[in-house]
Coordinates of C-alpha atoms and ligand atoms in Angstrom, one line a residue:
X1 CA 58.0 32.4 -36.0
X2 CA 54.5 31.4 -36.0
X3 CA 53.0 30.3 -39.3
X4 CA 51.2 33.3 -41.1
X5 CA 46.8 32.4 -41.0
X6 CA 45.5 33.1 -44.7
X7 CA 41.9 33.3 -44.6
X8 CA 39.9 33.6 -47.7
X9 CA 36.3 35.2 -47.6
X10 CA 33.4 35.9 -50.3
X11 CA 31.5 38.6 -50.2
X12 CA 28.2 39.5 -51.9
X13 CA 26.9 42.7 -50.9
X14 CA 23.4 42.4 -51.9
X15 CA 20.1 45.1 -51.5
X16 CA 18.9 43.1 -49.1
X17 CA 21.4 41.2 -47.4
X18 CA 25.0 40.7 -47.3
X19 CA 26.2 37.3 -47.9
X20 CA 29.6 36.0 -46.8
X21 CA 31.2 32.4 -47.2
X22 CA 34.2 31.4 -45.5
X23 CA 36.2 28.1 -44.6
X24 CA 35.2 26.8 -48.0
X25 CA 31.6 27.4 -47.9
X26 CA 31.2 25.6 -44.8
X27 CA 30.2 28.8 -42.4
X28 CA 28.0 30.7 -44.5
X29 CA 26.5 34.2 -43.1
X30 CA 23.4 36.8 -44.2
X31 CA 23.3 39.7 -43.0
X32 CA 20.4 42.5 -43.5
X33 CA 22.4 45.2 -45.8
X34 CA 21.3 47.7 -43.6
X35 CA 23.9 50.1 -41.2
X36 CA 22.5 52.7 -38.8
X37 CA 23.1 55.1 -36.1
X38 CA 23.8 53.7 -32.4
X39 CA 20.5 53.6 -30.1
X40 CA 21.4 53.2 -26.6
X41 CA 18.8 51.7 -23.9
X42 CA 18.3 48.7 -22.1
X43 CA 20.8 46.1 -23.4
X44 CA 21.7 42.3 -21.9
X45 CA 17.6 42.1 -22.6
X46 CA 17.8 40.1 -25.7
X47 CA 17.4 36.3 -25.9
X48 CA 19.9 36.4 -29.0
X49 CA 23.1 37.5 -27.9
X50 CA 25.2 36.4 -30.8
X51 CA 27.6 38.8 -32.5
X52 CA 26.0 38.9 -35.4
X53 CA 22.9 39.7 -34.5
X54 CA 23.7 42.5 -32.3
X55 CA 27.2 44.0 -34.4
X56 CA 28.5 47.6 -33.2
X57 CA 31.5 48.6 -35.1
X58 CA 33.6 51.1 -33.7
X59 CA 34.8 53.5 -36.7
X60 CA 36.7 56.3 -36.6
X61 CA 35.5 57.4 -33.4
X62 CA 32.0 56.7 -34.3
X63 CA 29.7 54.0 -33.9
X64 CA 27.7 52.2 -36.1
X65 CA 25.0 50.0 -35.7
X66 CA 25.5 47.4 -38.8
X67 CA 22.9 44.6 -40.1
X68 CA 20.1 43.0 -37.6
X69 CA 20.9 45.4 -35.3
X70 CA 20.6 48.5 -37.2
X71 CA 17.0 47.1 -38.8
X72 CA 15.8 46.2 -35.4
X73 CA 17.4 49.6 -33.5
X74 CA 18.9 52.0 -35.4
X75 CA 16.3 55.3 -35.8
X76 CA 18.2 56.4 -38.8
X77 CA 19.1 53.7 -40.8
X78 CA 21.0 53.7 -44.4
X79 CA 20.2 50.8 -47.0
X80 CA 23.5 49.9 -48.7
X81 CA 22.3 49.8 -52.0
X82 CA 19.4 50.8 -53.9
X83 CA 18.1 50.8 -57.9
X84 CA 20.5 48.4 -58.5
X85 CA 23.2 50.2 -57.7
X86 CA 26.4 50.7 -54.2
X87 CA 24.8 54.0 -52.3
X88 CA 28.1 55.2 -50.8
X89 CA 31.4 53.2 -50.9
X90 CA 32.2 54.3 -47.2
X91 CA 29.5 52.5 -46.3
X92 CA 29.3 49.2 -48.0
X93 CA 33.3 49.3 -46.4
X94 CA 32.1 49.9 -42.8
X95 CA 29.6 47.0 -43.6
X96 CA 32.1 44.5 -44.9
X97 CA 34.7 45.5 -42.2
X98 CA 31.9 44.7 -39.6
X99 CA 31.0 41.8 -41.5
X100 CA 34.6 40.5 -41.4
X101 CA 34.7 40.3 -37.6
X102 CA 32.4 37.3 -37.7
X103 CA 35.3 35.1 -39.3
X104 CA 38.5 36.5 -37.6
X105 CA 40.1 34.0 -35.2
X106 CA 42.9 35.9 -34.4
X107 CA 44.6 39.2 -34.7
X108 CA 47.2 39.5 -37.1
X109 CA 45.5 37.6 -40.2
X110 CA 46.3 38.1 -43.2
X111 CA 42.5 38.1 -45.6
X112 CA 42.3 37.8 -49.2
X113 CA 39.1 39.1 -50.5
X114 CA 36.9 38.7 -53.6
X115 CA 33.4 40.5 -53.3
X116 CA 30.7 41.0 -55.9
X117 CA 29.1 44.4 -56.3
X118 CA 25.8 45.2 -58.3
X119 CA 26.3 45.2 -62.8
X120 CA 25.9 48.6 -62.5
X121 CA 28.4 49.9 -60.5
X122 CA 31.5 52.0 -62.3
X123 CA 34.7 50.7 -62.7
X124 CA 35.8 53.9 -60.9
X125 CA 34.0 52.7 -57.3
X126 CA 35.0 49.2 -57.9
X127 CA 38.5 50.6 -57.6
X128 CA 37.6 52.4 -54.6
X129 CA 36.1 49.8 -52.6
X130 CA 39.2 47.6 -53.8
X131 CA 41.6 50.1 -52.5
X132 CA 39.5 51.3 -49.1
X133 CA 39.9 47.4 -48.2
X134 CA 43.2 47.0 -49.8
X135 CA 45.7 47.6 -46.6
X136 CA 46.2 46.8 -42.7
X137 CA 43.2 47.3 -40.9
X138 CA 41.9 47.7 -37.4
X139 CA 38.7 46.4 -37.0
X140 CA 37.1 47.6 -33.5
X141 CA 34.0 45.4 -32.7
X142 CA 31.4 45.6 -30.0
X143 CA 28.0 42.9 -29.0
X144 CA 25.5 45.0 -27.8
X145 CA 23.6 42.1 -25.8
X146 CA 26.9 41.4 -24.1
X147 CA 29.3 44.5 -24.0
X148 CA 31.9 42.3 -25.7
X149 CA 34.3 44.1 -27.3
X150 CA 36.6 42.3 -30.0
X151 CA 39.8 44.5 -31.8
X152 CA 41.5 43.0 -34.6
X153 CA 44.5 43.8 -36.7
X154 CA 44.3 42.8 -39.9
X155 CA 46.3 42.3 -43.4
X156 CA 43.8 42.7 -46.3
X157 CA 46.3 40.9 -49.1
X158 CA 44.0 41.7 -52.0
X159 CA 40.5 42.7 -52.5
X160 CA 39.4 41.5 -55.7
X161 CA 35.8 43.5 -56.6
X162 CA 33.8 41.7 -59.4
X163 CA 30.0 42.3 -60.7
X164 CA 28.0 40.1 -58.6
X165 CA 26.9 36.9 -60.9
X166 CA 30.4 36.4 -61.8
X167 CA 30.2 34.3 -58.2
X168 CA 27.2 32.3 -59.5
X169 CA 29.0 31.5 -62.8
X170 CA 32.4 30.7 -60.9
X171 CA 30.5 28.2 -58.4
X172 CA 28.6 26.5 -61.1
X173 CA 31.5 25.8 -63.5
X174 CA 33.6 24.7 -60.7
X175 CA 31.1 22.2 -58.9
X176 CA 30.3 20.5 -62.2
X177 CA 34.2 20.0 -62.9
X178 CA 34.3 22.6 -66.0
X179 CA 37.8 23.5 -66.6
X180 CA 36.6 26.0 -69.6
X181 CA 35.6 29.2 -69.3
X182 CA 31.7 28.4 -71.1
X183 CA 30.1 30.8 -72.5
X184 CA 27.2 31.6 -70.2
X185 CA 24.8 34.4 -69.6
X186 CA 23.9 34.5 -65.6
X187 CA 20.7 36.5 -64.4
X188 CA 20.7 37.2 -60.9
X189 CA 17.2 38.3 -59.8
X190 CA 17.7 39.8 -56.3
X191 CA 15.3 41.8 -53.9
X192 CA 15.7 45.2 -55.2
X193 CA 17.3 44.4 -59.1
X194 CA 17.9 41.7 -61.3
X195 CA 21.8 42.0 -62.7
X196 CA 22.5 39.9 -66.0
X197 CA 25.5 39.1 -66.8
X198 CA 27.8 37.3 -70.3
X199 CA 30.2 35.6 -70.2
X200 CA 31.5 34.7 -74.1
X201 CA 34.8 33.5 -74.6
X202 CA 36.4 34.0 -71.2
X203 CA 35.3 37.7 -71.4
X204 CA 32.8 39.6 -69.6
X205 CA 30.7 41.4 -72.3
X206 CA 29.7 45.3 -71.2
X207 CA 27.3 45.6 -73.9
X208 CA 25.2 42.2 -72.9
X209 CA 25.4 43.1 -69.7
X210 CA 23.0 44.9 -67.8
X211 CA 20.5 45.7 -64.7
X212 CA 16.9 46.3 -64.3
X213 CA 14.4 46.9 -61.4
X214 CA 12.5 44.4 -61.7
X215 CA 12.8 41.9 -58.8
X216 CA 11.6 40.1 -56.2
X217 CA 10.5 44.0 -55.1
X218 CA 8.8 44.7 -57.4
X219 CA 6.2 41.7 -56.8
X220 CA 5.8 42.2 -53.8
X221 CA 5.3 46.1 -54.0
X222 CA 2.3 45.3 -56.7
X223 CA 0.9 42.6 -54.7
X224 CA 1.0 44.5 -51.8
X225 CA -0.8 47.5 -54.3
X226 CA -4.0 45.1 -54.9
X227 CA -4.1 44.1 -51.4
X228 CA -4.5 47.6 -50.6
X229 CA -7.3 48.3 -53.4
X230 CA -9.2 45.2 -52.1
X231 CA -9.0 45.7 -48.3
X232 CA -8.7 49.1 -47.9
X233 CA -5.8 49.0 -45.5
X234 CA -2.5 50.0 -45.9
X235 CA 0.0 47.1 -46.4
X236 CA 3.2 47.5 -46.4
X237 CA 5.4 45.2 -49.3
X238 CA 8.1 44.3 -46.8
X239 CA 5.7 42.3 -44.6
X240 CA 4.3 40.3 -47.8
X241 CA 8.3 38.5 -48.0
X242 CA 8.1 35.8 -46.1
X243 CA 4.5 35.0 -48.0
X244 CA 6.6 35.0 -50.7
X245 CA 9.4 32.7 -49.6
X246 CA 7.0 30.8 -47.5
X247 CA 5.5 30.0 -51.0
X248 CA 1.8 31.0 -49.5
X249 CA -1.1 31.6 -51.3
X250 CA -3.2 33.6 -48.2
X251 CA -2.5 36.4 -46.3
X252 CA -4.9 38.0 -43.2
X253 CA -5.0 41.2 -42.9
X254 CA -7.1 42.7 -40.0
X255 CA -8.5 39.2 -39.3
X256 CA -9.6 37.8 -42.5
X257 CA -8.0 35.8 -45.5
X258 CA -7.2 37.0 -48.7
X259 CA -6.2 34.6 -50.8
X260 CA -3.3 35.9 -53.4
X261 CA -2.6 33.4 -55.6
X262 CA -3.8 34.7 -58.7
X263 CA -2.4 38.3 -58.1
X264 CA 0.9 36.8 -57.2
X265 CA 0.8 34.6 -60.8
X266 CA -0.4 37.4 -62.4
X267 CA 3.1 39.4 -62.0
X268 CA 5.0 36.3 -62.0
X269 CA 4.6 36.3 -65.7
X270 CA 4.4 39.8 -66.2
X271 CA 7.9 40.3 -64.5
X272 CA 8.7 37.3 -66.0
X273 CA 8.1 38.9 -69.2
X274 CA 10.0 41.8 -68.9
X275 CA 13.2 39.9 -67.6
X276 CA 13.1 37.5 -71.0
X277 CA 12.6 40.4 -73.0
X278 CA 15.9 42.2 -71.6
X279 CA 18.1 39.3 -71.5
X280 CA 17.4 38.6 -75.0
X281 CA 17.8 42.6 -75.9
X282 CA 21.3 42.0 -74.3
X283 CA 21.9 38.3 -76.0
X284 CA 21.5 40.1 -79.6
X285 CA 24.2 42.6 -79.2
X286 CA 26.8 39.5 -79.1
X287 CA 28.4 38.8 -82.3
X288 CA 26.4 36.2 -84.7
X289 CA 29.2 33.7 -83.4
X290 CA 28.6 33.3 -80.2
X291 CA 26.6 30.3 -79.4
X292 CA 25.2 30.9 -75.4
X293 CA 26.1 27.1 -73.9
X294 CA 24.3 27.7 -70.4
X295 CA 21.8 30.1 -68.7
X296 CA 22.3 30.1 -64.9
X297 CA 19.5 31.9 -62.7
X298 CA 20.5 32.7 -59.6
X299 CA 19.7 34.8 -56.4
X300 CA 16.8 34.6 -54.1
X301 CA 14.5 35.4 -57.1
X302 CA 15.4 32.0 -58.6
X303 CA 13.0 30.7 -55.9
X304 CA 9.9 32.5 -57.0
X305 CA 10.6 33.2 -60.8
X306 CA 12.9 30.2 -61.6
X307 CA 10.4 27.7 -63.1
X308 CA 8.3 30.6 -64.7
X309 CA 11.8 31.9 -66.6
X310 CA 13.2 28.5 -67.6
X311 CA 9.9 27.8 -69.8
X312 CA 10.1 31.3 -71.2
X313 CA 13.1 30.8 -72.1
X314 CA 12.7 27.5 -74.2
X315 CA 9.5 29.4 -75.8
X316 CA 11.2 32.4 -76.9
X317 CA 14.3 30.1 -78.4
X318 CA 16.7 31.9 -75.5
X319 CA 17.6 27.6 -74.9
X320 CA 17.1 24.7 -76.8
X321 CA 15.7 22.8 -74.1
X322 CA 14.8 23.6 -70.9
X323 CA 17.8 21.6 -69.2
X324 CA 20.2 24.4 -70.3
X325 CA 19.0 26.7 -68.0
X326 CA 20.6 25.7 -64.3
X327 CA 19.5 26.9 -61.2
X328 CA 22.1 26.3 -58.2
X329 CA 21.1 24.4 -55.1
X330 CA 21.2 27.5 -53.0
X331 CA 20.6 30.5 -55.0
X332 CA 20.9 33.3 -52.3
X333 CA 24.0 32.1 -51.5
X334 CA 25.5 31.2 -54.5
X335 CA 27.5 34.1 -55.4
X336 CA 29.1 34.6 -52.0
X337 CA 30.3 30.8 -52.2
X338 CA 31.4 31.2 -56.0
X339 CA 33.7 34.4 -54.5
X340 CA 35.3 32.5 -52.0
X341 CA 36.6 29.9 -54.6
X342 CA 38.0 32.7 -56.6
X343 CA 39.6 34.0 -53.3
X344 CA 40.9 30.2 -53.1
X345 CA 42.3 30.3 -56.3
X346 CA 44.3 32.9 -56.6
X347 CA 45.9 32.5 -52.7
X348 CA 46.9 29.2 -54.5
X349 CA 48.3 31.5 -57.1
X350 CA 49.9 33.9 -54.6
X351 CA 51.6 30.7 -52.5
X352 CA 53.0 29.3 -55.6
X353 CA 54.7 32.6 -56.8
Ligands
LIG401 N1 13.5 30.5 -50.3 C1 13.0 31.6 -50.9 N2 11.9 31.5 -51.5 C2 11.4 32.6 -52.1 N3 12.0 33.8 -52.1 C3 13.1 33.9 -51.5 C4 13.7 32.9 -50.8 N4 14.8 33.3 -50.3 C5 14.9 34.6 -50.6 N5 13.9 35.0 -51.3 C6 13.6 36.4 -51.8 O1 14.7 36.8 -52.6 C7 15.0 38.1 -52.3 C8 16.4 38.2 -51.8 O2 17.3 37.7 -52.8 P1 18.8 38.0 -52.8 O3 19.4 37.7 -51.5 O4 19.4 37.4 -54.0 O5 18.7 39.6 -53.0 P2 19.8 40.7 -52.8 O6 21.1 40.1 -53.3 O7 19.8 41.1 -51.4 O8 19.3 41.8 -53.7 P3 20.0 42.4 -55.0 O9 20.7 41.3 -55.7 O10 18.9 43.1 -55.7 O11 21.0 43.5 -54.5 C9 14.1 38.6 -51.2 O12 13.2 39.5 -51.7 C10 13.5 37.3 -50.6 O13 12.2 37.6 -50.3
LIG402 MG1 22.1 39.9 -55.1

């Protein structure tokens, strides 16, 4: 009999991206979170032929344009998530079926899944995506640049569905060989919502947890606002992103330079502000006890408010020195990598039984 393949995968399925981390964080995938409808014309045209840039999955007799593809494509396209919160559960299951095809060898695998979902998702559609991924699957694939088609059989073991920072907290306790559950408070700032979560005593507390809109979004949306009032043309927040990650401090529009450092400082802080004043809103519904050992700021947001938050947070006594506060190595990925290791550990679990 051949030897059963066990693949564990994390997922984070994110506002803007999906992230996915697999053979022990060494492959390590983003896709846009984005699925649409199927756009026929001239294919075998692209440069890019990779699957996952040009992913068609095949779904119930219907087709589905899903990440890259559908933003570049699609006509009608459907974000996965938005305020915060999982759009449709069907969805973000075509999405993660498509996104599985990029690890699968083989057909006949057996997958164990753990995959974070926004704060403020119900317990009720965590059990749902959990129990739509929770069986023997057939995932049908096709590459639109090559006419590939790939069809899989697969055993989902488990699907394990956490709130999204949990991954963050999991990766960060593990790579700095904790063995105790510390009591932490993570705050994920993402592209469209910034999710905090606290962890006190092993337990994930509902009432200190929580979401808000403020994100990486929102900066850009305001920046892109004064733009507008200064230059009288219409700019859209989307194209000011990679200024943002590019760390810039100039943008042209119709020829000229605007410089946007000081607009972009501006709501820095302000956002800033708001995200200190909720996380400590949340801190001071724990009981008088509980003594917050780490703050861990994660998600692409970490990269453009990181260094503004951990200072806020010594000033408003949220730390006692700014060391507490811990910012992963790769915060986009973070949470994707921290699911796989829970994946890990409780296949080991599984084995051992
Ligand atoms: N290196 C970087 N420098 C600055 N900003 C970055 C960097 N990488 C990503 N970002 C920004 O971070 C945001 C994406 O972060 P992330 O992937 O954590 O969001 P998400 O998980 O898709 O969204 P959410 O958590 O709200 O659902 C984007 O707005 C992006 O512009
Ligand atoms: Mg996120």
């Amino acid at each position: 009999m051949s030897k059963k393949v066990l693949r564990t995968v994390g997922i984070d399925l994110g506002t803007s991206t999906i992230k996915m981390s697999s053979d022990t964080g060494k492959k390590l995938i983003r896709i846009p979170s984005i699925i649409g409808d199927p756009n026929p014309g001239w294919t075998g045209m692209t440069l890019d032929k990779s699957l996952e840039n040009n992913l068609v999955l095949e779904e119930g007799g219907q087709n589905f344009f899903v990440g890259e593809l559908a933003r570049l494509q699609s006509e009608i396209k459907r974000p996965l998530a938005s305020e915060g919160k999982m759009k449709s559960i069907k969805d973000a299951v075509i999405a993660i079926k498509a996104a599985l095809s990029l690890f699968i060898k083989n057909d006949g695998e057996h997958i164990l899944i753990a995959t974070g979902v926004p704060v403020a998702t119900s317990q009720e559609e965590m059990s749902t995506l959990s129990k739509g991924l929770s069986e023997e699957m057939n995932i049908k694939v096709r590459n639109d640049a090559t006419g590939e088609t790939l069809n899989y059989n697969v055993v989902v073991e488990k699907c394990l569905v956490l709130p999204e920072p949990y991954g963050s907290y999991y990766q960060i306790l593990k790579t700095s060989g904790e063995n105790r559950a510390v009591d932490a408070i993570i705050v994920d700032i993402g592209h469209g919502s910034t999710d905090i979560l606290t962890v006190y005593q092993g337990r994930l507390m509902r009432t200190a947890s929580g979401s808000l809109e403020e994100a990486v979004d929102t900066l850009t949306t305001r920046m892109a606002r004064t733009l507008q009032e200064q230059t009288g043309k219409i700019i859209r927040p989307f194209d000011l992103m990679k200024t943002i990650e590019k760390n810039l401090s100039a943008v042209m529009v119709s020829g000229q330079q605007f410089d946007v450092s000081e607009v972009k400082n501006y709501y820095i802080e302000n956002i800033s502000e708001i995200i200190i004043d909720e996380t400590s809103r949340l801190l001071g519904t724990l009981p008088p006890d509980a003594w917050i050992e780490r703050v861990i700021l994660t998600g692409g947001g970490a990269h453009v408010f990181g260094e503004v938050l951990k200072q806020k947070m010594w000033e408003s006594n949220i730390v006692k020195s700014p060391d507490e506060v811990v910012i992963p190595d790769n915060p986009v990925m973070c949470n994707a990598m921290g699911f796989e290791l829970i994946a890990q550990s409780r296949m080991k679990a599984e084995t051992k039984k």
